[in-house]
Amino acid sequence: MTSPLASSPCHPLRLLRQNLSASLSFWIRKEIAFFDVTRTGEILSRLSEDTQIIKNAATTNVSEAMKNLATALTGLSFMFATSWKLTLLALAVVPVISVAVCKFRHFLRELSHKIQTAAAVASSIAELFEGFALSLQAQLQWLHASVVAAESLALTLQASCNLKDSKELFERN
C-alpha cells in the first residue's frame, strides 16, 4: 500500500522510479547496431554506475539529509538562544557558502561523469586485450603444433636419409 505522498509528482520514490525506468528504457530502445559497435564493458560500467547512483540517492543521501537537517535545526536553536544578533550575521553568510557548495557539487558531478567514462574505456580496453590474448594464445598453439610437426618431419627425413646412406654403404660392400 502506498502513501498519498508517494502518488505526488515530486515524491522521491516516484522520482527514483521514473529515473530508473528512463535509464532502462534508454538501453532497451537502442538499435542492435549500437550493441555491435559499443563494447559490453562500457555498457555494463554505465549500468552499474547508474544503479549505484540510484542506490545512493535512495539510501545514503536521504538519511544524511535528514541527519544534516536535524543537526542544522538544533544548532540554529542553540545559536538563537545564545545570541540572536550573531545568528543573523551567520545566516547572512549562508548564501555565499551555498553558492560555493553548488559549484563544488557541479564540479563533482562532472568529475564523476569523467570517471564513469574512463571506467568504461578501461573496461573496453580490458575486453579488447582479453580477446587479443585469446587470439595470441590460439596462434601460439598453432605455431607450437607447426613446430612439433616440422620437427617430426625433420626427424623422419633424417631417418630416411640415414636409412638411404646405410643402404648405399651396404650395397658398396
mmCIF file with all atom_site columns, C-alpha atoms in Angstrom:
data_model
loop_
_atom_site.group_PDB
_atom_site.id
_atom_site.type_symbol
_atom_site.label_atom_id
_atom_site.label_alt_id
_atom_site.label_comp_id
_atom_site.label_asym_id
_atom_site.label_entity_id
_atom_site.label_seq_id
_atom_site.pdbx_PDB_ins_code
_atom_site.Cartn_x
_atom_site.Cartn_y
_atom_site.Cartn_z
_atom_site.occupancy
_atom_site.B_iso_or_equiv
_atom_site.pdbx_formal_charge
_atom_site.auth_seq_id
_atom_site.auth_comp_id
_atom_site.auth_asym_id
_atom_site.auth_atom_id
_atom_site.pdbx_PDB_model_num
ATOM 1   C CA . MET A 1 1   ? 0.000  0.000   0.000   1.00 0.00 ? 1   MET A CA 1
ATOM 2   C CA . THR A 1 2   ? 1.455  3.354   -0.980  1.00 0.00 ? 2   THR A CA 1
ATOM 3   C CA . SER A 1 3   ? 1.072  6.559   0.931   1.00 0.00 ? 3   SER A CA 1
ATOM 4   C CA . PRO A 1 4   ? -0.764 9.556   -0.567  1.00 0.00 ? 4   PRO A CA 1
ATOM 5   C CA . LEU A 1 5   ? 2.598  11.319  -0.748  1.00 0.00 ? 5   LEU A CA 1
ATOM 6   C CA . ALA A 1 6   ? 4.004  8.561   -2.965  1.00 0.00 ? 6   ALA A CA 1
ATOM 7   C CA . SER A 1 7   ? 1.469  9.454   -5.643  1.00 0.00 ? 7   SER A CA 1
ATOM 8   C CA . SER A 1 8   ? 2.523  13.116  -5.704  1.00 0.00 ? 8   SER A CA 1
ATOM 9   C CA . PRO A 1 9   ? 4.711  14.035  -8.699  1.00 0.00 ? 9   PRO A CA 1
ATOM 10  C CA . CYS A 1 10  ? 7.607  15.274  -6.513  1.00 0.00 ? 10  CYS A CA 1
ATOM 11  C CA . HIS A 1 11  ? 7.830  12.328  -4.114  1.00 0.00 ? 11  HIS A CA 1
ATOM 12  C CA . PRO A 1 12  ? 11.402 10.923  -4.015  1.00 0.00 ? 12  PRO A CA 1
ATOM 13  C CA . LEU A 1 13  ? 10.313 7.309   -4.559  1.00 0.00 ? 13  LEU A CA 1
ATOM 14  C CA . ARG A 1 14  ? 8.258  8.296   -7.595  1.00 0.00 ? 14  ARG A CA 1
ATOM 15  C CA . LEU A 1 15  ? 11.200 10.285  -8.973  1.00 0.00 ? 15  LEU A CA 1
ATOM 16  C CA . LEU A 1 16  ? 13.568 7.365   -8.391  1.00 0.00 ? 16  LEU A CA 1
ATOM 17  C CA . ARG A 1 17  ? 11.171 5.001   -10.150 1.00 0.00 ? 17  ARG A CA 1
ATOM 18  C CA . GLN A 1 18  ? 10.883 7.378   -13.100 1.00 0.00 ? 18  GLN A CA 1
ATOM 19  C CA . ASN A 1 19  ? 14.672 7.819   -13.316 1.00 0.00 ? 19  ASN A CA 1
ATOM 20  C CA . LEU A 1 20  ? 15.272 4.065   -13.212 1.00 0.00 ? 20  LEU A CA 1
ATOM 21  C CA . SER A 1 21  ? 12.583 3.478   -15.831 1.00 0.00 ? 21  SER A CA 1
ATOM 22  C CA . ALA A 1 22  ? 14.062 6.164   -18.082 1.00 0.00 ? 22  ALA A CA 1
ATOM 23  C CA . SER A 1 23  ? 17.573 4.727   -17.709 1.00 0.00 ? 23  SER A CA 1
ATOM 24  C CA . LEU A 1 24  ? 16.453 1.205   -18.578 1.00 0.00 ? 24  LEU A CA 1
ATOM 25  C CA . SER A 1 25  ? 14.264 2.433   -21.448 1.00 0.00 ? 25  SER A CA 1
ATOM 26  C CA . PHE A 1 26  ? 17.273 4.258   -22.867 1.00 0.00 ? 26  PHE A CA 1
ATOM 27  C CA . TRP A 1 27  ? 19.178 0.972   -23.189 1.00 0.00 ? 27  TRP A CA 1
ATOM 28  C CA . ILE A 1 28  ? 16.215 -1.103  -24.328 1.00 0.00 ? 28  ILE A CA 1
ATOM 29  C CA . ARG A 1 29  ? 15.326 1.258   -27.192 1.00 0.00 ? 29  ARG A CA 1
ATOM 30  C CA . LYS A 1 30  ? 18.812 1.165   -28.709 1.00 0.00 ? 30  LYS A CA 1
ATOM 31  C CA . GLU A 1 31  ? 19.252 -0.366  -32.159 1.00 0.00 ? 31  GLU A CA 1
ATOM 32  C CA . ILE A 1 32  ? 21.078 -3.703  -32.400 1.00 0.00 ? 32  ILE A CA 1
ATOM 33  C CA . ALA A 1 33  ? 23.884 -1.992  -34.349 1.00 0.00 ? 33  ALA A CA 1
ATOM 34  C CA . PHE A 1 34  ? 24.617 0.114   -31.253 1.00 0.00 ? 34  PHE A CA 1
ATOM 35  C CA . PHE A 1 35  ? 25.450 -3.060  -29.303 1.00 0.00 ? 35  PHE A CA 1
ATOM 36  C CA . ASP A 1 36  ? 27.699 -4.256  -32.130 1.00 0.00 ? 36  ASP A CA 1
ATOM 37  C CA . VAL A 1 37  ? 29.709 -1.027  -32.022 1.00 0.00 ? 37  VAL A CA 1
ATOM 38  C CA . THR A 1 38  ? 29.645 -0.352  -28.263 1.00 0.00 ? 38  THR A CA 1
ATOM 39  C CA . ARG A 1 39  ? 31.665 -2.694  -26.099 1.00 0.00 ? 39  ARG A CA 1
ATOM 40  C CA . THR A 1 40  ? 29.945 -4.792  -23.464 1.00 0.00 ? 40  THR A CA 1
ATOM 41  C CA . GLY A 1 41  ? 32.244 -3.488  -20.744 1.00 0.00 ? 41  GLY A CA 1
ATOM 42  C CA . GLU A 1 42  ? 31.218 0.098   -21.468 1.00 0.00 ? 42  GLU A CA 1
ATOM 43  C CA . ILE A 1 43  ? 27.506 -0.730  -21.221 1.00 0.00 ? 43  ILE A CA 1
ATOM 44  C CA . LEU A 1 44  ? 27.981 -2.729  -18.027 1.00 0.00 ? 44  LEU A CA 1
ATOM 45  C CA . SER A 1 45  ? 30.049 0.036   -16.479 1.00 0.00 ? 45  SER A CA 1
ATOM 46  C CA . ARG A 1 46  ? 27.408 2.664   -17.238 1.00 0.00 ? 46  ARG A CA 1
ATOM 47  C CA . LEU A 1 47  ? 24.546 0.486   -15.969 1.00 0.00 ? 47  LEU A CA 1
ATOM 48  C CA . SER A 1 48  ? 26.497 -0.314  -12.820 1.00 0.00 ? 48  SER A CA 1
ATOM 49  C CA . GLU A 1 49  ? 27.256 3.362   -12.201 1.00 0.00 ? 49  GLU A CA 1
ATOM 50  C CA . ASP A 1 50  ? 23.601 4.347   -12.790 1.00 0.00 ? 50  ASP A CA 1
ATOM 51  C CA . THR A 1 51  ? 22.448 1.670   -10.359 1.00 0.00 ? 51  THR A CA 1
ATOM 52  C CA . GLN A 1 52  ? 24.962 2.842   -7.762  1.00 0.00 ? 52  GLN A CA 1
ATOM 53  C CA . ILE A 1 53  ? 23.814 6.462   -8.110  1.00 0.00 ? 53  ILE A CA 1
ATOM 54  C CA . ILE A 1 54  ? 20.162 5.468   -7.658  1.00 0.00 ? 54  ILE A CA 1
ATOM 55  C CA . LYS A 1 55  ? 21.043 3.281   -4.671  1.00 0.00 ? 55  LYS A CA 1
ATOM 56  C CA . ASN A 1 56  ? 22.928 6.154   -3.035  1.00 0.00 ? 56  ASN A CA 1
ATOM 57  C CA . ALA A 1 57  ? 20.074 8.554   -3.716  1.00 0.00 ? 57  ALA A CA 1
ATOM 58  C CA . ALA A 1 58  ? 17.562 6.153   -2.169  1.00 0.00 ? 58  ALA A CA 1
ATOM 59  C CA . THR A 1 59  ? 19.526 5.270   0.947   1.00 0.00 ? 59  THR A CA 1
ATOM 60  C CA . THR A 1 60  ? 22.624 7.226   1.896   1.00 0.00 ? 60  THR A CA 1
ATOM 61  C CA . ASN A 1 61  ? 21.625 10.641  0.578   1.00 0.00 ? 61  ASN A CA 1
ATOM 62  C CA . VAL A 1 62  ? 18.158 10.627  2.168   1.00 0.00 ? 62  VAL A CA 1
ATOM 63  C CA . SER A 1 63  ? 19.417 9.511   5.576   1.00 0.00 ? 63  SER A CA 1
ATOM 64  C CA . GLU A 1 64  ? 22.256 12.033  5.514   1.00 0.00 ? 64  GLU A CA 1
ATOM 65  C CA . ALA A 1 65  ? 19.875 14.822  4.508   1.00 0.00 ? 65  ALA A CA 1
ATOM 66  C CA . MET A 1 66  ? 17.638 14.030  7.476   1.00 0.00 ? 66  MET A CA 1
ATOM 67  C CA . LYS A 1 67  ? 20.619 13.905  9.836   1.00 0.00 ? 67  LYS A CA 1
ATOM 68  C CA . ASN A 1 68  ? 22.002 17.190  8.488   1.00 0.00 ? 68  ASN A CA 1
ATOM 69  C CA . LEU A 1 69  ? 18.603 18.886  8.770   1.00 0.00 ? 69  LEU A CA 1
ATOM 70  C CA . ALA A 1 70  ? 18.242 17.796  12.401  1.00 0.00 ? 70  ALA A CA 1
ATOM 71  C CA . THR A 1 71  ? 21.777 18.982  13.171  1.00 0.00 ? 71  THR A CA 1
ATOM 72  C CA . ALA A 1 72  ? 21.166 22.352  11.481  1.00 0.00 ? 72  ALA A CA 1
ATOM 73  C CA . LEU A 1 73  ? 17.883 22.964  13.311  1.00 0.00 ? 73  LEU A CA 1
ATOM 74  C CA . THR A 1 74  ? 19.412 22.017  16.651  1.00 0.00 ? 74  THR A CA 1
ATOM 75  C CA . GLY A 1 75  ? 22.429 24.242  16.005  1.00 0.00 ? 75  GLY A CA 1
ATOM 76  C CA . LEU A 1 76  ? 20.237 27.178  14.957  1.00 0.00 ? 76  LEU A CA 1
ATOM 77  C CA . SER A 1 77  ? 18.092 26.879  18.064  1.00 0.00 ? 77  SER A CA 1
ATOM 78  C CA . PHE A 1 78  ? 21.199 26.914  20.286  1.00 0.00 ? 78  PHE A CA 1
ATOM 79  C CA . MET A 1 79  ? 22.636 29.846  18.326  1.00 0.00 ? 79  MET A CA 1
ATOM 80  C CA . PHE A 1 80  ? 19.418 31.877  18.695  1.00 0.00 ? 80  PHE A CA 1
ATOM 81  C CA . ALA A 1 81  ? 19.332 31.066  22.403  1.00 0.00 ? 81  ALA A CA 1
ATOM 82  C CA . THR A 1 82  ? 22.922 32.276  22.799  1.00 0.00 ? 82  THR A CA 1
ATOM 83  C CA . SER A 1 83  ? 22.906 35.413  20.597  1.00 0.00 ? 83  SER A CA 1
ATOM 84  C CA . TRP A 1 84  ? 20.245 36.248  18.042  1.00 0.00 ? 84  TRP A CA 1
ATOM 85  C CA . LYS A 1 85  ? 22.336 39.072  16.500  1.00 0.00 ? 85  LYS A CA 1
ATOM 86  C CA . LEU A 1 86  ? 25.333 36.816  15.905  1.00 0.00 ? 86  LEU A CA 1
ATOM 87  C CA . THR A 1 87  ? 22.992 34.159  14.489  1.00 0.00 ? 87  THR A CA 1
ATOM 88  C CA . LEU A 1 88  ? 21.555 36.616  11.955  1.00 0.00 ? 88  LEU A CA 1
ATOM 89  C CA . LEU A 1 89  ? 25.086 37.585  10.929  1.00 0.00 ? 89  LEU A CA 1
ATOM 90  C CA . ALA A 1 90  ? 25.986 33.926  10.462  1.00 0.00 ? 90  ALA A CA 1
ATOM 91  C CA . LEU A 1 91  ? 22.835 33.386  8.405   1.00 0.00 ? 91  LEU A CA 1
ATOM 92  C CA . ALA A 1 92  ? 23.840 36.249  6.126   1.00 0.00 ? 92  ALA A CA 1
ATOM 93  C CA . VAL A 1 93  ? 26.939 34.249  5.161   1.00 0.00 ? 93  VAL A CA 1
ATOM 94  C CA . VAL A 1 94  ? 24.886 31.139  4.271   1.00 0.00 ? 94  VAL A CA 1
ATOM 95  C CA . PRO A 1 95  ? 24.015 32.250  0.690   1.00 0.00 ? 95  PRO A CA 1
ATOM 96  C CA . VAL A 1 96  ? 27.699 32.739  -0.139  1.00 0.00 ? 96  VAL A CA 1
ATOM 97  C CA . ILE A 1 97  ? 28.534 29.316  1.212   1.00 0.00 ? 97  ILE A CA 1
ATOM 98  C CA . SER A 1 98  ? 25.547 27.809  -0.635  1.00 0.00 ? 98  SER A CA 1
ATOM 99  C CA . VAL A 1 99  ? 26.823 29.155  -3.949  1.00 0.00 ? 99  VAL A CA 1
ATOM 100 C CA . ALA A 1 100 ? 30.269 27.673  -3.268  1.00 0.00 ? 100 ALA A CA 1
ATOM 101 C CA . VAL A 1 101 ? 28.713 24.317  -2.365  1.00 0.00 ? 101 VAL A CA 1
ATOM 102 C CA . CYS A 1 102 ? 26.601 24.318  -5.563  1.00 0.00 ? 102 CYS A CA 1
ATOM 103 C CA . LYS A 1 103 ? 29.681 24.987  -7.686  1.00 0.00 ? 103 LYS A CA 1
ATOM 104 C CA . PHE A 1 104 ? 31.602 22.247  -5.926  1.00 0.00 ? 104 PHE A CA 1
ATOM 105 C CA . ARG A 1 105 ? 28.680 19.831  -6.415  1.00 0.00 ? 105 ARG A CA 1
ATOM 106 C CA . HIS A 1 106 ? 28.686 20.660  -10.141 1.00 0.00 ? 106 HIS A CA 1
ATOM 107 C CA . PHE A 1 107 ? 32.437 20.023  -10.255 1.00 0.00 ? 107 PHE A CA 1
ATOM 108 C CA . LEU A 1 108 ? 31.957 16.642  -8.534  1.00 0.00 ? 108 LEU A CA 1
ATOM 109 C CA . ARG A 1 109 ? 29.214 15.643  -10.993 1.00 0.00 ? 109 ARG A CA 1
ATOM 110 C CA . GLU A 1 110 ? 31.491 16.434  -13.937 1.00 0.00 ? 110 GLU A CA 1
ATOM 111 C CA . LEU A 1 111 ? 34.315 14.518  -12.283 1.00 0.00 ? 111 LEU A CA 1
ATOM 112 C CA . SER A 1 112 ? 32.001 11.562  -11.650 1.00 0.00 ? 112 SER A CA 1
ATOM 113 C CA . HIS A 1 113 ? 30.972 11.563  -15.305 1.00 0.00 ? 113 HIS A CA 1
ATOM 114 C CA . LYS A 1 114 ? 34.624 11.656  -16.402 1.00 0.00 ? 114 LYS A CA 1
ATOM 115 C CA . ILE A 1 115 ? 35.446 8.785   -14.053 1.00 0.00 ? 115 ILE A CA 1
ATOM 116 C CA . GLN A 1 116 ? 32.492 6.782   -15.376 1.00 0.00 ? 116 GLN A CA 1
ATOM 117 C CA . THR A 1 117 ? 33.649 7.383   -18.952 1.00 0.00 ? 117 THR A CA 1
ATOM 118 C CA . ALA A 1 118 ? 37.224 6.422   -18.047 1.00 0.00 ? 118 ALA A CA 1
ATOM 119 C CA . ALA A 1 119 ? 35.997 3.233   -16.353 1.00 0.00 ? 119 ALA A CA 1
ATOM 120 C CA . ALA A 1 120 ? 34.003 2.363   -19.468 1.00 0.00 ? 120 ALA A CA 1
ATOM 121 C CA . VAL A 1 121 ? 37.055 2.929   -21.676 1.00 0.00 ? 121 VAL A CA 1
ATOM 122 C CA . ALA A 1 122 ? 39.247 0.873   -19.330 1.00 0.00 ? 122 ALA A CA 1
ATOM 123 C CA . SER A 1 123 ? 36.697 -1.930  -19.370 1.00 0.00 ? 123 SER A CA 1
ATOM 124 C CA . SER A 1 124 ? 36.568 -1.831  -23.171 1.00 0.00 ? 124 SER A CA 1
ATOM 125 C CA . ILE A 1 125 ? 40.360 -1.915  -23.381 1.00 0.00 ? 125 ILE A CA 1
ATOM 126 C CA . ALA A 1 126 ? 40.477 -4.841  -20.963 1.00 0.00 ? 126 ALA A CA 1
ATOM 127 C CA . GLU A 1 127 ? 37.897 -6.665  -23.076 1.00 0.00 ? 127 GLU A CA 1
ATOM 128 C CA . LEU A 1 128 ? 39.927 -5.910  -26.209 1.00 0.00 ? 128 LEU A CA 1
ATOM 129 C CA . PHE A 1 129 ? 43.139 -7.189  -24.615 1.00 0.00 ? 129 PHE A CA 1
ATOM 130 C CA . GLU A 1 130 ? 41.356 -10.312 -23.416 1.00 0.00 ? 130 GLU A CA 1
ATOM 131 C CA . GLY A 1 131 ? 40.301 -11.028 -26.996 1.00 0.00 ? 131 GLY A CA 1
ATOM 132 C CA . PHE A 1 132 ? 43.805 -10.236 -28.206 1.00 0.00 ? 132 PHE A CA 1
ATOM 133 C CA . ALA A 1 133 ? 45.316 -12.542 -25.580 1.00 0.00 ? 133 ALA A CA 1
ATOM 134 C CA . LEU A 1 134 ? 42.975 -15.384 -26.560 1.00 0.00 ? 134 LEU A CA 1
ATOM 135 C CA . SER A 1 135 ? 43.805 -14.858 -30.237 1.00 0.00 ? 135 SER A CA 1
ATOM 136 C CA . LEU A 1 136 ? 47.518 -14.748 -29.460 1.00 0.00 ? 136 LEU A CA 1
ATOM 137 C CA . GLN A 1 137 ? 47.219 -17.900 -27.376 1.00 0.00 ? 137 GLN A CA 1
ATOM 138 C CA . ALA A 1 138 ? 45.473 -19.699 -30.258 1.00 0.00 ? 138 ALA A CA 1
ATOM 139 C CA . GLN A 1 139 ? 48.162 -18.513 -32.695 1.00 0.00 ? 139 GLN A CA 1
ATOM 140 C CA . LEU A 1 140 ? 50.926 -19.647 -30.345 1.00 0.00 ? 140 LEU A CA 1
ATOM 141 C CA . GLN A 1 141 ? 49.285 -23.067 -30.000 1.00 0.00 ? 141 GLN A CA 1
ATOM 142 C CA . TRP A 1 142 ? 49.078 -23.310 -33.797 1.00 0.00 ? 142 TRP A CA 1
ATOM 143 C CA . LEU A 1 143 ? 52.710 -22.232 -34.094 1.00 0.00 ? 143 LEU A CA 1
ATOM 144 C CA . HIS A 1 144 ? 53.761 -24.788 -31.465 1.00 0.00 ? 144 HIS A CA 1
ATOM 145 C CA . ALA A 1 145 ? 51.853 -27.516 -33.309 1.00 0.00 ? 145 ALA A CA 1
ATOM 146 C CA . SER A 1 146 ? 53.563 -26.417 -36.555 1.00 0.00 ? 146 SER A CA 1
ATOM 147 C CA . VAL A 1 147 ? 56.998 -26.554 -34.921 1.00 0.00 ? 147 VAL A CA 1
ATOM 148 C CA . VAL A 1 148 ? 56.272 -30.012 -33.493 1.00 0.00 ? 148 VAL A CA 1
ATOM 149 C CA . ALA A 1 149 ? 55.096 -31.166 -36.922 1.00 0.00 ? 149 ALA A CA 1
ATOM 150 C CA . ALA A 1 150 ? 58.209 -29.654 -38.565 1.00 0.00 ? 150 ALA A CA 1
ATOM 151 C CA . GLU A 1 151 ? 60.480 -31.366 -36.026 1.00 0.00 ? 151 GLU A CA 1
ATOM 152 C CA . SER A 1 152 ? 58.707 -34.649 -36.629 1.00 0.00 ? 152 SER A CA 1
ATOM 153 C CA . LEU A 1 153 ? 59.091 -34.206 -40.392 1.00 0.00 ? 153 LEU A CA 1
ATOM 154 C CA . ALA A 1 154 ? 62.776 -33.338 -39.946 1.00 0.00 ? 154 ALA A CA 1
ATOM 155 C CA . LEU A 1 155 ? 63.336 -36.473 -37.860 1.00 0.00 ? 155 LEU A CA 1
ATOM 156 C CA . THR A 1 156 ? 61.522 -38.553 -40.443 1.00 0.00 ? 156 THR A CA 1
ATOM 157 C CA . LEU A 1 157 ? 63.607 -37.046 -43.254 1.00 0.00 ? 157 LEU A CA 1
ATOM 158 C CA . GLN A 1 158 ? 66.783 -37.539 -41.234 1.00 0.00 ? 158 GLN A CA 1
ATOM 159 C CA . ALA A 1 159 ? 65.861 -41.150 -40.537 1.00 0.00 ? 159 ALA A CA 1
ATOM 160 C CA . SER A 1 160 ? 65.079 -41.623 -44.228 1.00 0.00 ? 160 SER A CA 1
ATOM 161 C CA . CYS A 1 161 ? 68.424 -40.109 -45.225 1.00 0.00 ? 161 CYS A CA 1
ATOM 162 C CA . ASN A 1 162 ? 70.243 -42.253 -42.667 1.00 0.00 ? 162 ASN A CA 1
ATOM 163 C CA . LEU A 1 163 ? 68.456 -45.304 -43.985 1.00 0.00 ? 163 LEU A CA 1
ATOM 164 C CA . LYS A 1 164 ? 69.389 -44.363 -47.567 1.00 0.00 ? 164 LYS A CA 1
ATOM 165 C CA . ASP A 1 165 ? 73.058 -43.829 -46.554 1.00 0.00 ? 165 ASP A CA 1
ATOM 166 C CA . SER A 1 166 ? 73.119 -47.192 -44.762 1.00 0.00 ? 166 SER A CA 1
ATOM 167 C CA . LYS A 1 167 ? 71.608 -48.871 -47.796 1.00 0.00 ? 167 LYS A CA 1
ATOM 168 C CA . GLU A 1 168 ? 74.273 -47.329 -50.077 1.00 0.00 ? 168 GLU A CA 1
ATOM 169 C CA . LEU A 1 169 ? 77.010 -48.451 -47.671 1.00 0.00 ? 169 LEU A CA 1
ATOM 170 C CA . PHE A 1 170 ? 75.597 -51.956 -47.590 1.00 0.00 ? 170 PHE A CA 1
ATOM 171 C CA . GLU A 1 171 ? 75.431 -52.095 -51.426 1.00 0.00 ? 171 GLU A CA 1
ATOM 172 C CA . ARG A 1 172 ? 79.095 -50.961 -51.780 1.00 0.00 ? 172 ARG A CA 1
ATOM 173 C CA . ASN A 1 173 ? 80.357 -53.728 -49.541 1.00 0.00 ? 173 ASN A CA 1
#
